[in-house]
Structure formats: C-alpha cells, structure tokens
PDB file of C-alpha atoms in Angstrom:
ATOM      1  CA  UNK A1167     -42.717   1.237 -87.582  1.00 64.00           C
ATOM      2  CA  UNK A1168     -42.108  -0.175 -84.268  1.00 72.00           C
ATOM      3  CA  UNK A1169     -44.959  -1.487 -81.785  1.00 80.00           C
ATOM      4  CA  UNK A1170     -45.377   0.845 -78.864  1.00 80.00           C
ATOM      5  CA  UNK A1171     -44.774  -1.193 -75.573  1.00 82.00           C
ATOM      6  CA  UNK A1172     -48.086  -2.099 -73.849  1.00 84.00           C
ATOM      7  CA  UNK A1173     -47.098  -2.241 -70.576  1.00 86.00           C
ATOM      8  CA  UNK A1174     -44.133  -0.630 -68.566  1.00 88.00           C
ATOM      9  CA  UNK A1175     -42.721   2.246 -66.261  1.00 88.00           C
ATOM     10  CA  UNK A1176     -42.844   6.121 -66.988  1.00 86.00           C
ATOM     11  CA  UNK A1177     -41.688   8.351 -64.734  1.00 91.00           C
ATOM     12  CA  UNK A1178     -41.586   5.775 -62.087  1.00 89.00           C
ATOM     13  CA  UNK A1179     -45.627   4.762 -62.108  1.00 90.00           C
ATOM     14  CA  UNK A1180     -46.207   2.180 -63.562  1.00 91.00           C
ATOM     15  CA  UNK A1181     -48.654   0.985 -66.495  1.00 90.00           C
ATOM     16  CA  UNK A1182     -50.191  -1.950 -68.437  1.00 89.00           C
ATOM     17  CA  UNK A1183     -52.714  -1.931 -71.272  1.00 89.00           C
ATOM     18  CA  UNK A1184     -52.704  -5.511 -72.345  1.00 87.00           C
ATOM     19  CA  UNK A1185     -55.985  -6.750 -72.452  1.00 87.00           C
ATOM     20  CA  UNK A1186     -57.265  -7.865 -69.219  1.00 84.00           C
ATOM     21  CA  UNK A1187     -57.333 -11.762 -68.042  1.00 87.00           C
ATOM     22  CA  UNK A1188     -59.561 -13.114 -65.327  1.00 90.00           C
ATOM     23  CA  UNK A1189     -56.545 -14.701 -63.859  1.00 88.00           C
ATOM     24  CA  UNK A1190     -54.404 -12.126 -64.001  1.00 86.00           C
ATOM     25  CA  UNK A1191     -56.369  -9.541 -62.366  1.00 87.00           C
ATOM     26  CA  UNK A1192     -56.972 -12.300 -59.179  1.00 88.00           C
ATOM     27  CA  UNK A1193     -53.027 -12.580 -59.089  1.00 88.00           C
ATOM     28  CA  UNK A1194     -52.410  -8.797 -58.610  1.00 89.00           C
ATOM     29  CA  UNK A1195     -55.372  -8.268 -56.380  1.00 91.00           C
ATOM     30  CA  UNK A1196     -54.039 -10.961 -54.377  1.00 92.00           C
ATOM     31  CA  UNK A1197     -49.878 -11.402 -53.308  1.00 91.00           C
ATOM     32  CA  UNK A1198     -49.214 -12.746 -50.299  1.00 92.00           C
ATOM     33  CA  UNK A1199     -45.485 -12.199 -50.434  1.00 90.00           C
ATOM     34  CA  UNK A1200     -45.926  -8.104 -51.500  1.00 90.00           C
ATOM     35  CA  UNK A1201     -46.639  -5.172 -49.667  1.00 92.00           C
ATOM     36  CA  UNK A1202     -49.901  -2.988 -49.133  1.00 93.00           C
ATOM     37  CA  UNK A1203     -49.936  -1.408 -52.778  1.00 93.00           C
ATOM     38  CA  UNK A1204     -48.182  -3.362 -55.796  1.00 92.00           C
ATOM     39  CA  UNK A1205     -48.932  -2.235 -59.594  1.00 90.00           C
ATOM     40  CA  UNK A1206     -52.821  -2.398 -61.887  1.00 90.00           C
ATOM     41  CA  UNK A1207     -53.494  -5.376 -63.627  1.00 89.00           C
ATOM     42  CA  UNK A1208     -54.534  -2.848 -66.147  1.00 90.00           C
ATOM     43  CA  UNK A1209     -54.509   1.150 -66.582  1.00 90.00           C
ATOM     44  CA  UNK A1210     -51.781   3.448 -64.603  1.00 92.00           C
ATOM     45  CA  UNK A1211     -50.624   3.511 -61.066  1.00 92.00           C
ATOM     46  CA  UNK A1212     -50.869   1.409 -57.872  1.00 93.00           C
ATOM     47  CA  UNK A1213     -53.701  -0.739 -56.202  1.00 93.00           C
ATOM     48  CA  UNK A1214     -54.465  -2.428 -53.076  1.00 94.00           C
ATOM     49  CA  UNK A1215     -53.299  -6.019 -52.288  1.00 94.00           C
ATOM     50  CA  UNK A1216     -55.893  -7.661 -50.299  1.00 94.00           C
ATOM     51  CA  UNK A1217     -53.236  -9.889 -48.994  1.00 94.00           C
ATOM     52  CA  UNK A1218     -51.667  -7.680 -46.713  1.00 94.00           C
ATOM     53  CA  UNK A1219     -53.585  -6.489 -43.600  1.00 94.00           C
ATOM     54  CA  UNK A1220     -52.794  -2.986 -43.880  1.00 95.00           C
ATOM     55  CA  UNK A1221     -54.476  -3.129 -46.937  1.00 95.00           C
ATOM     56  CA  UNK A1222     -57.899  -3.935 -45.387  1.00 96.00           C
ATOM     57  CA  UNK A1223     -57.294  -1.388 -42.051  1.00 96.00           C
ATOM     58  CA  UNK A1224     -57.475   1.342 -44.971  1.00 96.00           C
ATOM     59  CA  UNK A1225     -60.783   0.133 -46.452  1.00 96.00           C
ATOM     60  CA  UNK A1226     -62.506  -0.378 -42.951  1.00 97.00           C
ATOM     61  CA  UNK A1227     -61.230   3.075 -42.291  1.00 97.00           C
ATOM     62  CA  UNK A1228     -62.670   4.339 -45.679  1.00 97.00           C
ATOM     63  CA  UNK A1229     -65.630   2.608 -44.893  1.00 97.00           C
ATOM     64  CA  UNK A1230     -66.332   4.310 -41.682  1.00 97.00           C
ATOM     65  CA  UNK A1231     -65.537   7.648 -42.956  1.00 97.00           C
ATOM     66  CA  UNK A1232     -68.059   7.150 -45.671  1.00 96.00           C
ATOM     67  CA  UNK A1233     -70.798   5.904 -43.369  1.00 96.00           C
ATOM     68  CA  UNK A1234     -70.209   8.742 -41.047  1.00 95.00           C
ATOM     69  CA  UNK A1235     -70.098  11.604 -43.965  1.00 93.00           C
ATOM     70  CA  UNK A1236     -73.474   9.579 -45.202  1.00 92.00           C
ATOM     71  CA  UNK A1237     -74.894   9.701 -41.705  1.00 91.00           C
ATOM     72  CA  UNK A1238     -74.465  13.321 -40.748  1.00 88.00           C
ATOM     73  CA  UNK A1239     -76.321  14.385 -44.464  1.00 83.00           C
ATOM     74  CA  UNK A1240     -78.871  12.933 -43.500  1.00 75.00           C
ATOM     75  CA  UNK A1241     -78.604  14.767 -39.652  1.00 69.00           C
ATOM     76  CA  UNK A1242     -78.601  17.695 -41.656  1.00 62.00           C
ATOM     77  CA  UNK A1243     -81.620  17.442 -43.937  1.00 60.00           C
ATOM     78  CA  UNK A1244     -83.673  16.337 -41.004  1.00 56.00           C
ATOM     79  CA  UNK A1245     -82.872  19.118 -38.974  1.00 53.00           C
ATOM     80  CA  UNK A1246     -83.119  22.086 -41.587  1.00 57.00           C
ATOM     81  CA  UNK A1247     -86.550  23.856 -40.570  1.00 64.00           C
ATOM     82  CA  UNK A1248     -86.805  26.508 -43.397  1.00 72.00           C
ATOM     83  CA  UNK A1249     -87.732  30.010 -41.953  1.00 81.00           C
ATOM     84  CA  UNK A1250     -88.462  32.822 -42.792  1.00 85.00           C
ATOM     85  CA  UNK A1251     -85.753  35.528 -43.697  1.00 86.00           C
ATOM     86  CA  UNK A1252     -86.800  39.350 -43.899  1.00 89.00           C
ATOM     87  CA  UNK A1253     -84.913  41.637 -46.144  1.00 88.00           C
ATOM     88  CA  UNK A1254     -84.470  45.115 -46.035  1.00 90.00           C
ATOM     89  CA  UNK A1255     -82.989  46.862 -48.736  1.00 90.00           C
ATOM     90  CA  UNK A1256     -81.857  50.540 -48.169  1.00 86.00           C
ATOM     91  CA  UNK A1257     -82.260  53.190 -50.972  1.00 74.00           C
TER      92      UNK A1257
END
C-alpha cells in the first residue's frame, strides 16, 4: 500500500502534516524575500510572514478593532440602567 503524501497542494491551498520543528516553524513565520502570506509550517492554508510590513499593518489594524469592540462592551454594560417594563396583555 502506498504512503499517503504528508505535505502538498489540493485544490490550490496548500498543506503539511509533518511533524512540526522549532526551526522550521521560525523559517515560515519569518521570509524576508516572500510576500505578506506564504504557506503553514503545519495544518492547511496560508499564514502571515512577519517579514513583510504589510503583514504587521494588518495585525495593528486587528488589534485596534479588537480594543475598540472590547471598549464599547464595556460602554454598554456601564450604561444599561435596568427599568422597569409594564405589560399589558389584552383578552
């Protein structure tokens, strides 16, 4: 029976499930001469490279957008005076 291939392309994504290396997973985090998203040093799809500066614009932005969606949660529950609310139920 023939080995299944561990790593490879389907469909045009690609995918790896070797086991993992310390080393390798710096070297695809981390490639100066790529662009903003090259492939997973393990499991399916694309990641960042921290290399590029693009790649850090879209984590500030991510950042602020999470800080902001954290910030007005907690404008909400501050706000939020519970009151009363009458009901009136016709026969």
């Amino acid at each position: 029976m023939p080995e299944k291939p561990s790593s490879g392309e389907l469909f045009g994504v690609p995918y790896n499930f070797e086991r993992p290396k310390l080393s390798r997973m710096l070297q695809s985090y981390w490639q100066p001469g790529e662009g903003m998203l090259v492939e997973k040093p393990f499991g399916i799809g694309y990641t960042l490279n921290l290399a590029n500066w693009r790649s850090w614009v879209v984590l500030a932005v991510a950042g602020v957008l999470l800080w902001q969606q954290q910030q007005s949660e907690g404008d909400d529950e501050e706000g939020a005076v519970e009151e009363a609310v009458e009901v009136v139920v016709d026969d």
